[in-house]
Coordinates of C-alpha atoms in Angstrom, one line a residue:
R1 CA 14.2 -22.7 11.5
R2 CA 11.7 -24.8 9.5
A3 CA 9.5 -22.9 7.1
R4 CA 5.8 -22.6 7.4
R5 CA 3.6 -23.8 4.7
G6 CA 1.3 -20.5 5.0
P7 CA 0.6 -17.6 7.4
P8 CA -0.5 -18.7 10.8
D9 CA -3.2 -16.1 10.7
G10 CA -3.3 -15.7 14.5
G11 CA -0.9 -16.6 17.5
W12 CA 1.7 -14.1 17.6
G13 CA 0.4 -12.4 14.3
W14 CA -1.9 -10.5 16.7
M15 CA 1.5 -9.1 18.2
I16 CA 2.4 -8.5 15.2
V17 CA -0.6 -6.3 14.5
A18 CA -0.2 -4.6 17.6
G19 CA 3.1 -3.6 17.0
C20 CA 2.0 -2.2 13.5
F21 CA -0.7 -0.4 15.3
L22 CA 1.7 1.5 17.4
V23 CA 3.9 2.1 14.6
T24 CA 1.0 3.7 12.6
I25 CA 0.2 5.9 15.9
C26 CA 3.8 7.0 16.2
T27 CA 3.9 7.8 12.2
R28 CA 0.9 8.8 10.5
A29 CA -0.7 10.0 13.6
V30 CA 2.1 12.1 14.4
T31 CA 2.6 13.3 10.8
R32 CA -1.2 14.4 10.7
C33 CA -0.6 16.2 13.9
I34 CA 2.4 18.3 12.6
S35 CA -0.4 20.2 10.7
I36 CA -1.5 21.7 14.5
F37 CA 1.6 23.4 14.7
F38 CA 0.6 25.2 11.1
V39 CA -0.6 28.2 12.8
E40 CA 2.4 28.4 15.4
F41 CA 4.8 28.2 12.9
Q42 CA 3.2 30.7 10.5
A43 CA 2.8 33.1 13.6
Y44 CA 6.5 32.6 15.0
F45 CA 8.3 33.1 11.7
G46 CA 6.1 35.2 10.1
Q47 CA 5.6 33.4 6.5
D48 CA 3.1 32.5 4.1
Y49 CA 0.9 29.6 3.6
A50 CA 2.9 28.0 0.6
R51 CA 6.2 28.3 2.6
T52 CA 5.1 27.0 5.7
A53 CA 3.3 24.0 4.4
W54 CA 6.5 22.9 3.0
I55 CA 7.3 21.6 6.3
H56 CA 4.3 18.8 6.2
S57 CA 4.9 18.3 2.8
I58 CA 8.6 17.4 3.5
V59 CA 8.0 14.7 6.2
D60 CA 5.4 13.0 4.1
C61 CA 7.6 13.1 1.1
A62 CA 10.7 11.9 3.0
T63 CA 8.7 9.1 4.7
M64 CA 7.4 7.8 1.5
L65 CA 10.4 8.3 -0.7
C66 CA 12.7 6.5 1.5
A67 CA 10.2 3.7 2.2
P68 CA 12.3 1.5 -0.5
L69 CA 15.4 1.9 2.0
G70 CA 13.1 0.6 4.9
S71 CA 12.2 -2.3 2.7
L72 CA 15.6 -3.2 1.8
I73 CA 16.9 -3.0 5.2
S74 CA 14.0 -5.3 6.4
N75 CA 14.6 -8.0 3.7
H76 CA 18.4 -8.2 3.6
V77 CA 19.3 -7.2 7.4
S78 CA 16.2 -7.4 9.6
C79 CA 12.8 -5.7 10.3
Q80 CA 13.4 -5.3 14.1
V81 CA 16.5 -3.5 13.3
G82 CA 15.0 -1.4 10.5
I83 CA 12.2 0.0 12.9
M84 CA 14.6 0.5 15.7
L85 CA 16.9 2.4 13.8
G86 CA 13.9 4.5 12.2
G87 CA 12.6 5.2 15.9
L88 CA 15.8 6.9 17.1
L89 CA 16.4 8.7 13.9
A90 CA 12.6 10.0 14.0
S91 CA 13.2 10.8 17.7
T92 CA 16.4 12.8 17.2
G93 CA 14.6 14.7 14.3
L94 CA 11.8 15.9 16.6
I95 CA 13.9 17.0 19.2
L96 CA 16.5 18.7 17.0
S97 CA 13.4 20.6 15.9
S98 CA 12.6 22.0 19.1
F99 CA 15.9 24.3 19.0
A100 CA 14.7 25.7 15.6
A101 CA 15.7 28.8 14.8
S102 CA 14.1 29.1 11.2
L103 CA 11.8 27.3 8.6
E104 CA 15.0 26.1 6.9
H105 CA 16.0 24.2 10.0
L106 CA 12.8 22.7 10.6
Y107 CA 12.6 21.7 7.1
L108 CA 15.9 19.4 7.4
S109 CA 15.1 18.2 11.2
L110 CA 11.4 17.9 11.1
G111 CA 11.1 17.2 7.5
V112 CA 14.0 15.2 6.4
L113 CA 15.5 13.4 9.4
T114 CA 12.0 12.7 11.2
G115 CA 10.7 11.7 7.5
L116 CA 13.6 9.1 7.0
G117 CA 13.0 7.7 10.5
F118 CA 9.2 7.2 9.8
A119 CA 10.1 5.6 6.6
L120 CA 12.1 2.9 8.0
C121 CA 9.4 1.9 10.1
Y122 CA 6.4 2.0 8.1
S123 CA 6.5 0.0 5.2
P124 CA 8.3 -2.9 7.1
A125 CA 5.9 -3.3 9.6
I126 CA 3.0 -3.2 7.4
A127 CA 4.5 -5.9 5.1
M128 CA 5.0 -8.3 8.5
V129 CA 1.1 -8.3 9.0
G130 CA 0.7 -9.4 5.4
K131 CA 3.1 -12.3 6.2
Y132 CA 1.5 -13.4 9.2
F133 CA -2.2 -13.4 7.7
N134 CA -4.0 -14.7 4.5
K135 CA -7.7 -15.5 5.4
R136 CA -7.9 -12.6 7.6
K137 CA -5.7 -10.3 6.0
A138 CA -8.1 -7.2 5.5
L139 CA -9.2 -7.4 9.0
A140 CA -5.6 -7.5 10.5
Y141 CA -4.7 -4.7 8.1
G142 CA -7.9 -2.9 9.4
I143 CA -6.9 -3.2 13.0
A144 CA -3.2 -2.1 12.4
M145 CA -4.2 0.7 10.0
S146 CA -6.6 2.1 12.5
G147 CA -3.8 3.7 14.9
S148 CA -3.6 6.4 12.4
G149 CA -7.3 7.3 13.2
I150 CA -7.1 6.5 16.9
G151 CA -3.6 8.2 17.1
T152 CA -5.3 11.2 15.6
F153 CA -8.0 11.6 17.7
I154 CA -5.9 10.9 20.9
L155 CA -2.9 13.0 19.9
A156 CA -4.7 16.2 18.4
P157 CA -6.4 17.5 21.8
V158 CA -2.9 16.4 23.6
V159 CA -0.5 18.2 21.1
Q160 CA -3.0 21.2 21.3
L161 CA -2.6 21.1 25.3
L162 CA 1.2 20.7 24.9
I163 CA 1.4 23.7 22.9
E164 CA -0.5 25.8 25.4
Q165 CA 1.2 24.7 28.4
F166 CA 4.8 24.2 27.1
S167 CA 4.9 26.4 23.8
W168 CA 5.4 24.6 20.3
R169 CA 9.3 23.9 21.1
G170 CA 8.2 21.9 24.3
A171 CA 5.4 20.1 22.5
L172 CA 8.1 18.7 20.0
L173 CA 10.4 17.8 22.8
I174 CA 7.6 15.8 24.3
L175 CA 6.8 14.3 20.8
G176 CA 10.4 13.4 20.4
G177 CA 10.4 11.1 23.5
F178 CA 7.1 9.5 22.8
V179 CA 8.3 8.5 19.2
L180 CA 11.1 6.3 20.7
N181 CA 8.2 3.8 21.4
L182 CA 8.9 2.7 17.8
C183 CA 12.1 0.9 19.2
V184 CA 9.6 -1.1 21.3
C185 CA 7.4 -1.9 18.5
G186 CA 10.5 -3.1 16.7
A187 CA 11.1 -5.5 19.2
L188 CA 7.8 -7.3 18.8
M189 CA 8.5 -7.9 14.9
R190 CA 9.4 -11.7 15.4
P191 CA 10.4 -12.8 11.6
I192 CA 8.8 -15.7 9.9
S193 CA 9.7 -18.1 7.2
L194 CA 7.3 -18.9 4.8
K195 CA 7.8 -21.9 2.3
E196 CA 7.1 -19.3 -0.5
D197 CA 10.1 -17.7 0.4
C198 CA 12.2 -20.4 0.2
R199 CA 12.4 -21.1 -3.6
T200 CA 14.5 -24.3 -4.2
A201 CA 16.5 -24.5 -7.4
P202 CA 14.1 -26.6 -9.6
E203 CA 11.4 -24.3 -8.6
F204 CA 13.6 -21.3 -9.7
L205 CA 14.7 -22.4 -12.6
E206 CA 10.9 -22.8 -13.6
Q207 CA 10.3 -19.1 -13.4
N208 CA 9.4 -17.7 -16.7
Y209 CA 11.5 -14.6 -16.2
V210 CA 14.8 -16.8 -16.2
P211 CA 16.1 -16.8 -19.9
E212 CA 16.7 -20.2 -21.4
T213 CA 20.2 -19.6 -21.8
E214 CA 21.0 -18.6 -18.2
K215 CA 19.0 -21.8 -17.1
Q216 CA 21.5 -23.7 -19.1
D217 CA 24.3 -22.2 -17.3
L218 CA 22.3 -22.3 -13.5
K219 CA 21.8 -26.1 -14.2
R220 CA 25.4 -26.9 -15.0
M221 CA 26.7 -24.8 -12.1
S222 CA 24.2 -26.7 -10.0
I223 CA 25.6 -30.4 -11.3
C224 CA 28.9 -29.2 -9.9
S225 CA 27.7 -27.6 -6.6
P226 CA 28.7 -30.5 -4.6
L227 CA 32.5 -29.5 -5.5
I228 CA 32.5 -25.6 -6.2
K229 CA 29.1 -24.8 -4.2
L230 CA 28.2 -21.7 -6.3
W231 CA 24.7 -22.4 -6.5
P232 CA 23.7 -20.9 -3.7
H233 CA 25.5 -17.7 -4.1
E234 CA 23.9 -17.4 -7.8
C235 CA 20.5 -18.3 -6.5
L236 CA 20.8 -15.4 -3.9
C237 CA 22.1 -13.0 -6.8
Y238 CA 19.1 -14.0 -8.9
C239 CA 16.5 -13.7 -6.2
S240 CA 17.9 -10.2 -5.2
W241 CA 17.9 -9.2 -8.7
K242 CA 14.5 -10.1 -9.6
E243 CA 13.0 -8.6 -6.4
Y244 CA 11.5 -6.0 -8.4
D245 CA 10.3 -7.9 -11.4
F246 CA 7.1 -6.8 -10.3
L247 CA 7.5 -3.1 -11.7
L248 CA 7.1 -4.7 -15.2
M249 CA 3.6 -5.9 -14.4
P250 CA 0.8 -4.5 -16.1
G251 CA -1.2 -4.8 -13.3
F252 CA 1.0 -3.2 -11.0
M253 CA 2.0 -0.5 -13.5
V254 CA -1.6 0.5 -13.5
L255 CA -1.9 0.5 -9.8
A256 CA 1.1 2.8 -9.5
V257 CA 0.1 5.5 -11.9
S258 CA -3.6 5.6 -10.0
I259 CA -1.5 5.9 -6.6
L260 CA -0.1 8.8 -7.8
F261 CA -3.2 10.8 -8.3
M262 CA -4.7 9.2 -5.0
A263 CA -2.0 10.6 -3.1
Y264 CA -2.1 14.1 -4.7
G265 CA -5.7 14.5 -3.7
C266 CA -5.8 13.1 -0.4
S267 CA -2.9 15.2 1.3
P268 CA -3.9 18.8 1.1
L269 CA -7.4 18.1 3.1
F270 CA -5.4 17.1 6.3
V271 CA -3.6 20.4 6.3
Y272 CA -6.2 22.7 5.1
L273 CA -9.3 21.6 6.8
V274 CA -8.8 23.3 9.9
P275 CA -7.7 26.6 8.2
Y276 CA -10.9 26.4 5.9
A277 CA -13.0 25.7 8.9
L278 CA -11.9 28.9 10.3
S279 CA -12.1 31.1 7.4
V280 CA -16.0 30.3 6.6
G281 CA -16.3 31.3 10.7
V282 CA -16.2 28.1 12.6
S283 CA -14.8 28.6 16.1
H284 CA -11.4 27.3 17.1
H285 CA -12.6 24.4 19.2
Q286 CA -15.1 23.3 16.6
A287 CA -12.5 23.2 13.9
A288 CA -10.6 21.0 16.2
F289 CA -13.6 18.9 16.8
L290 CA -13.9 18.3 13.2
M291 CA -10.3 16.8 13.0
S292 CA -11.2 14.5 16.1
I293 CA -14.5 13.5 14.0
L294 CA -12.5 12.7 11.4
G295 CA -9.9 10.7 13.4
V296 CA -12.5 8.8 15.0
I297 CA -14.5 7.7 11.8
D298 CA -11.3 7.0 10.2
I299 CA -11.1 4.2 12.7
I300 CA -14.5 2.9 12.1
G301 CA -13.5 2.9 8.2
N302 CA -10.5 0.9 8.9
I303 CA -12.0 -2.1 10.9
T304 CA -15.5 -2.4 9.3
F305 CA -14.3 -2.1 5.8
G306 CA -11.4 -4.4 6.6
W307 CA -13.6 -6.9 8.0
L308 CA -16.5 -6.7 5.4
T309 CA -13.9 -7.3 2.7
D310 CA -13.0 -10.4 4.4
R311 CA -16.6 -11.8 4.2
R312 CA -16.9 -14.6 1.0
C313 CA -19.5 -12.3 -0.6
L314 CA -17.0 -9.4 -1.1
K315 CA -13.5 -11.0 -0.8
K316 CA -13.5 -11.4 -4.7
H317 CA -14.4 -7.7 -5.0
R318 CA -12.1 -6.0 -2.9
Y319 CA -10.7 -4.5 -6.2
F320 CA -14.1 -2.6 -6.8
C321 CA -14.4 -1.7 -3.1
Y322 CA -10.9 -0.1 -3.3
L323 CA -12.1 2.0 -6.4
F324 CA -15.4 2.9 -4.5
A325 CA -13.9 4.2 -1.5
V326 CA -11.4 6.3 -3.4
G327 CA -14.1 7.8 -5.6
M328 CA -16.2 8.7 -2.7
D329 CA -13.4 10.7 -1.1
G330 CA -13.0 12.5 -4.5
L331 CA -16.8 13.6 -4.3
C332 CA -16.5 14.9 -0.9
C333 CA -13.7 17.1 -1.9
L334 CA -15.9 18.5 -5.0
F335 CA -18.7 19.3 -2.5
L336 CA -16.4 21.0 0.2
P337 CA -16.4 24.3 -1.0
V338 CA -20.0 24.7 -0.7
L339 CA -20.1 23.2 3.2
Q340 CA -19.7 26.7 4.8
S341 CA -21.0 26.2 8.4
F342 CA -20.4 23.6 11.2
P343 CA -23.5 21.6 10.7
L344 CA -22.6 21.1 7.4
L345 CA -19.1 20.3 7.8
V346 CA -19.7 17.4 10.5
P347 CA -21.2 15.2 7.8
F348 CA -18.4 15.9 5.4
S349 CA -15.8 14.7 8.4
F350 CA -18.0 11.7 8.7
T351 CA -18.0 10.6 5.0
F352 CA -14.5 11.6 4.1
G353 CA -12.8 9.8 7.2
Y354 CA -14.8 6.7 6.8
F355 CA -13.8 6.2 3.2
D356 CA -10.4 7.4 3.9
G357 CA -9.7 4.8 6.3
A358 CA -11.3 2.4 4.0
Y359 CA -9.1 2.8 1.2
V360 CA -6.1 3.1 3.2
T361 CA -6.9 -0.5 4.9
L362 CA -7.2 -2.1 1.1
I363 CA -3.8 -0.7 -0.1
P364 CA -1.6 -3.2 1.1
V365 CA -4.3 -5.8 0.5
M366 CA -4.6 -4.7 -3.3
T367 CA -0.8 -4.7 -3.4
A368 CA -0.6 -8.1 -2.1
D369 CA -3.2 -9.5 -4.6
V370 CA -1.3 -8.1 -7.3
V371 CA 2.3 -9.2 -6.6
G372 CA 2.0 -12.0 -4.1
T373 CA 3.1 -12.1 -0.4
S374 CA 6.8 -13.0 -0.9
L375 CA 7.3 -9.6 -2.9
L376 CA 5.1 -7.6 -0.6
S377 CA 7.8 -6.0 1.3
S378 CA 9.8 -4.7 -1.7
A379 CA 5.9 -3.8 -3.5
L380 CA 4.8 -1.8 -0.4
G381 CA 8.2 0.1 -0.1
V382 CA 7.7 1.0 -4.2
V383 CA 3.9 1.9 -3.4
Y384 CA 4.5 4.0 -0.7
F385 CA 7.6 5.5 -2.7
L386 CA 4.9 6.7 -5.3
H387 CA 3.1 8.7 -2.6
A388 CA 6.4 10.9 -2.2
I389 CA 6.0 13.3 -4.9
P390 CA 2.5 14.0 -4.7
Y391 CA 2.9 14.8 -1.0
L392 CA 5.6 17.1 -1.3
V393 CA 4.0 19.1 -4.2
S394 CA 0.2 19.0 -3.3
P395 CA 0.0 20.9 0.0
P396 CA 2.5 23.8 -1.4
V397 CA 0.4 24.0 -4.7
A398 CA -2.8 24.2 -2.8
G399 CA -1.3 27.1 -0.4
W400 CA -0.3 28.9 -3.6
L401 CA -3.8 28.5 -5.2
V402 CA -5.2 29.8 -1.8
D403 CA -2.8 33.0 -1.8
T404 CA -3.4 33.5 -5.4
T405 CA -7.4 33.1 -5.7
G406 CA -8.1 34.0 -2.3
S407 CA -10.3 30.9 -1.6
Y408 CA -9.6 27.3 -1.1
T409 CA -12.3 26.3 -3.9
A410 CA -9.6 25.6 -6.9
S411 CA -7.5 23.7 -4.2
F412 CA -10.2 21.3 -3.2
L413 CA -11.6 20.8 -6.6
L414 CA -8.2 19.8 -7.9
C415 CA -7.8 17.5 -5.1
G416 CA -11.5 15.8 -5.8
F417 CA -11.0 15.6 -9.6
S418 CA -7.5 14.0 -9.1
M419 CA -8.9 11.3 -6.7
I420 CA -12.0 10.5 -9.1
F421 CA -9.1 9.9 -12.1
S422 CA -7.6 7.6 -10.1
S423 CA -10.5 5.4 -9.2
A424 CA -11.7 5.8 -12.9
L425 CA -8.3 4.8 -14.3
L426 CA -8.5 1.4 -12.2
C427 CA -11.9 1.0 -13.0
F428 CA -11.3 1.1 -16.8
A429 CA -8.2 -0.8 -16.6
R430 CA -10.2 -3.7 -14.9
L431 CA -13.0 -3.6 -17.5
A432 CA -10.4 -3.7 -20.3
K433 CA -8.7 -6.8 -18.5
K434 CA -12.0 -8.7 -18.5
I435 CA -12.7 -7.9 -22.0
K436 CA -9.5 -9.1 -23.2
R437 CA -10.3 -12.0 -21.4
T438 CA -13.6 -12.6 -22.6
H439 CA -12.1 -12.3 -25.9
L440 CA -9.6 -14.6 -25.5
R441 CA -12.3 -17.2 -24.2
S442 CA -14.0 -16.9 -27.1
L443 CA -11.2 -17.6 -29.6
T444 CA -10.2 -20.5 -27.6
G445 CA -13.6 -21.7 -27.5
N446 CA -13.9 -21.7 -31.2
T447 CA -10.5 -23.4 -32.3
A448 CA -10.5 -26.1 -29.5
L449 CA -11.0 -29.6 -30.5
K450 CA -12.3 -32.5 -28.7
Q451 CA -10.6 -35.7 -28.9
H452 CA -11.7 -39.2 -28.8
I453 CA -9.3 -41.7 -27.5
W454 CA -9.3 -45.7 -28.4
T455 CA -6.9 -47.7 -26.7
N456 CA -5.5 -51.2 -27.8
G457 CA -3.1 -52.4 -25.4
A458 CA -0.2 -49.7 -25.0
I459 CA -1.1 -48.3 -28.4
A460 CA -3.8 -45.1 -28.6
Y461 CA -5.4 -43.9 -31.3
S462 CA -7.0 -40.6 -31.3
V463 CA -9.1 -38.5 -33.8
T464 CA -10.8 -35.2 -33.4
A465 CA -14.6 -34.6 -33.0
E466 CA -14.7 -32.8 -36.4
L467 CA -14.7 -36.2 -37.8
D468 CA -18.3 -37.6 -38.7
Q469 CA -19.3 -40.5 -36.9
R470 CA -18.7 -42.6 -40.5
D471 CA -15.3 -41.8 -40.3
V472 CA -14.9 -42.7 -36.7
E473 CA -16.3 -46.1 -37.4
F474 CA -14.1 -46.7 -40.3
L475 CA -11.0 -45.8 -38.0
A476 CA -12.3 -48.4 -35.5
V477 CA -12.9 -51.4 -37.6
D478 CA -9.6 -50.6 -39.3
T479 CA -8.1 -50.2 -35.5
N480 CA -9.7 -54.0 -34.7
S481 CA -8.4 -55.7 -37.9
F482 CA -4.9 -54.6 -37.2
S483 CA -5.0 -55.6 -33.9
N484 CA -6.5 -59.1 -34.9
R485 CA -3.2 -59.6 -37.2

């Protein structure tokens, strides 16, 4: 198949967006809805906040921890195979969870097995959108990632109804059947070949990361390739070895550290918003309505922020748009402990939901801007892998703080400061880079020498602009006399 010069920005790409939209519903929305089972699990097994919260933590952790495995299967086997296999594993985990007799059983089936299945689906589907879109990348990601909010809005009341009608065991069994739709999503992921993914030998040798001695060896091998045909093998080995070269990029390293703090801050709120609302006197229906509001506004944030950052005036400022969205979510968490009534919690759900959708949309876009489209699948695997430890640790830590202090204040303050630090870190890194660039430009501008060139047939004479006019005239006369001889 002939490689395309660039992403098509349309056509079958919109089917890829639809497939990724369904993947986010079946993975991220279902993960959020697991928090609805929190009270049921706690009552049935008679456990405290911290131990019950481990279920949600392990699902999120396994999804992100195994994301590089999903990228590896997608890169070396097929995106379609990876997503279909993930759908089968996730469905099996949910079905086995419906027969759980202990929390430890749920840790393994609902946590590890279902999380592993989600990992094989999530990052490859998101990376495929980046391969099909360039000019409208943020909008495409906004639509695709809005599946998380739409799925939460629809599935939250449906799951609650299923629990009331069939108990939590029946609800998990039905969710297991629903998640099998991931296999359909995998069938939509038609692979695409871009020219930037197909490096030729000369282009490969021009890369700065290949040592000079190894370049000479590869050149000798390429000369002998008609006889021994070792060049394709060596090039493949180098390309596989260099898939994760972006890990040493300063820009990616700063982004990775900031993601660790951002992931720690965002996870506990989805677990403890409903219990917190109930603790301040909000009714069960109103607490569920807060989650529905958060899900709907999350959708609006996905799509509108993606569309806005694709505009010419904001496209160059996506970095700061991402910082702003993360920082606003952090401020919302800081103010949450003083919001102790339903009318005050509604604006919180609006604000937090919108900016949560906004920065989630921009995570793949930011990653693509840092590492490029050709390495996006591997980079997204690492980015979501970095979510794993914060997702695993933050809900139980927040639950321990609630059990210890008797209130949610310490938990929410820790989340807020963590997200604000993530935003501030990226801001300082960008400012430092800008100052360094300005300093280098000033040094280059002071030492640069302009050149004037005179030609006489095939001979060129040059002299720097630092010479005065008298010297220039002298050289010109001397050149003419030389040519006359």
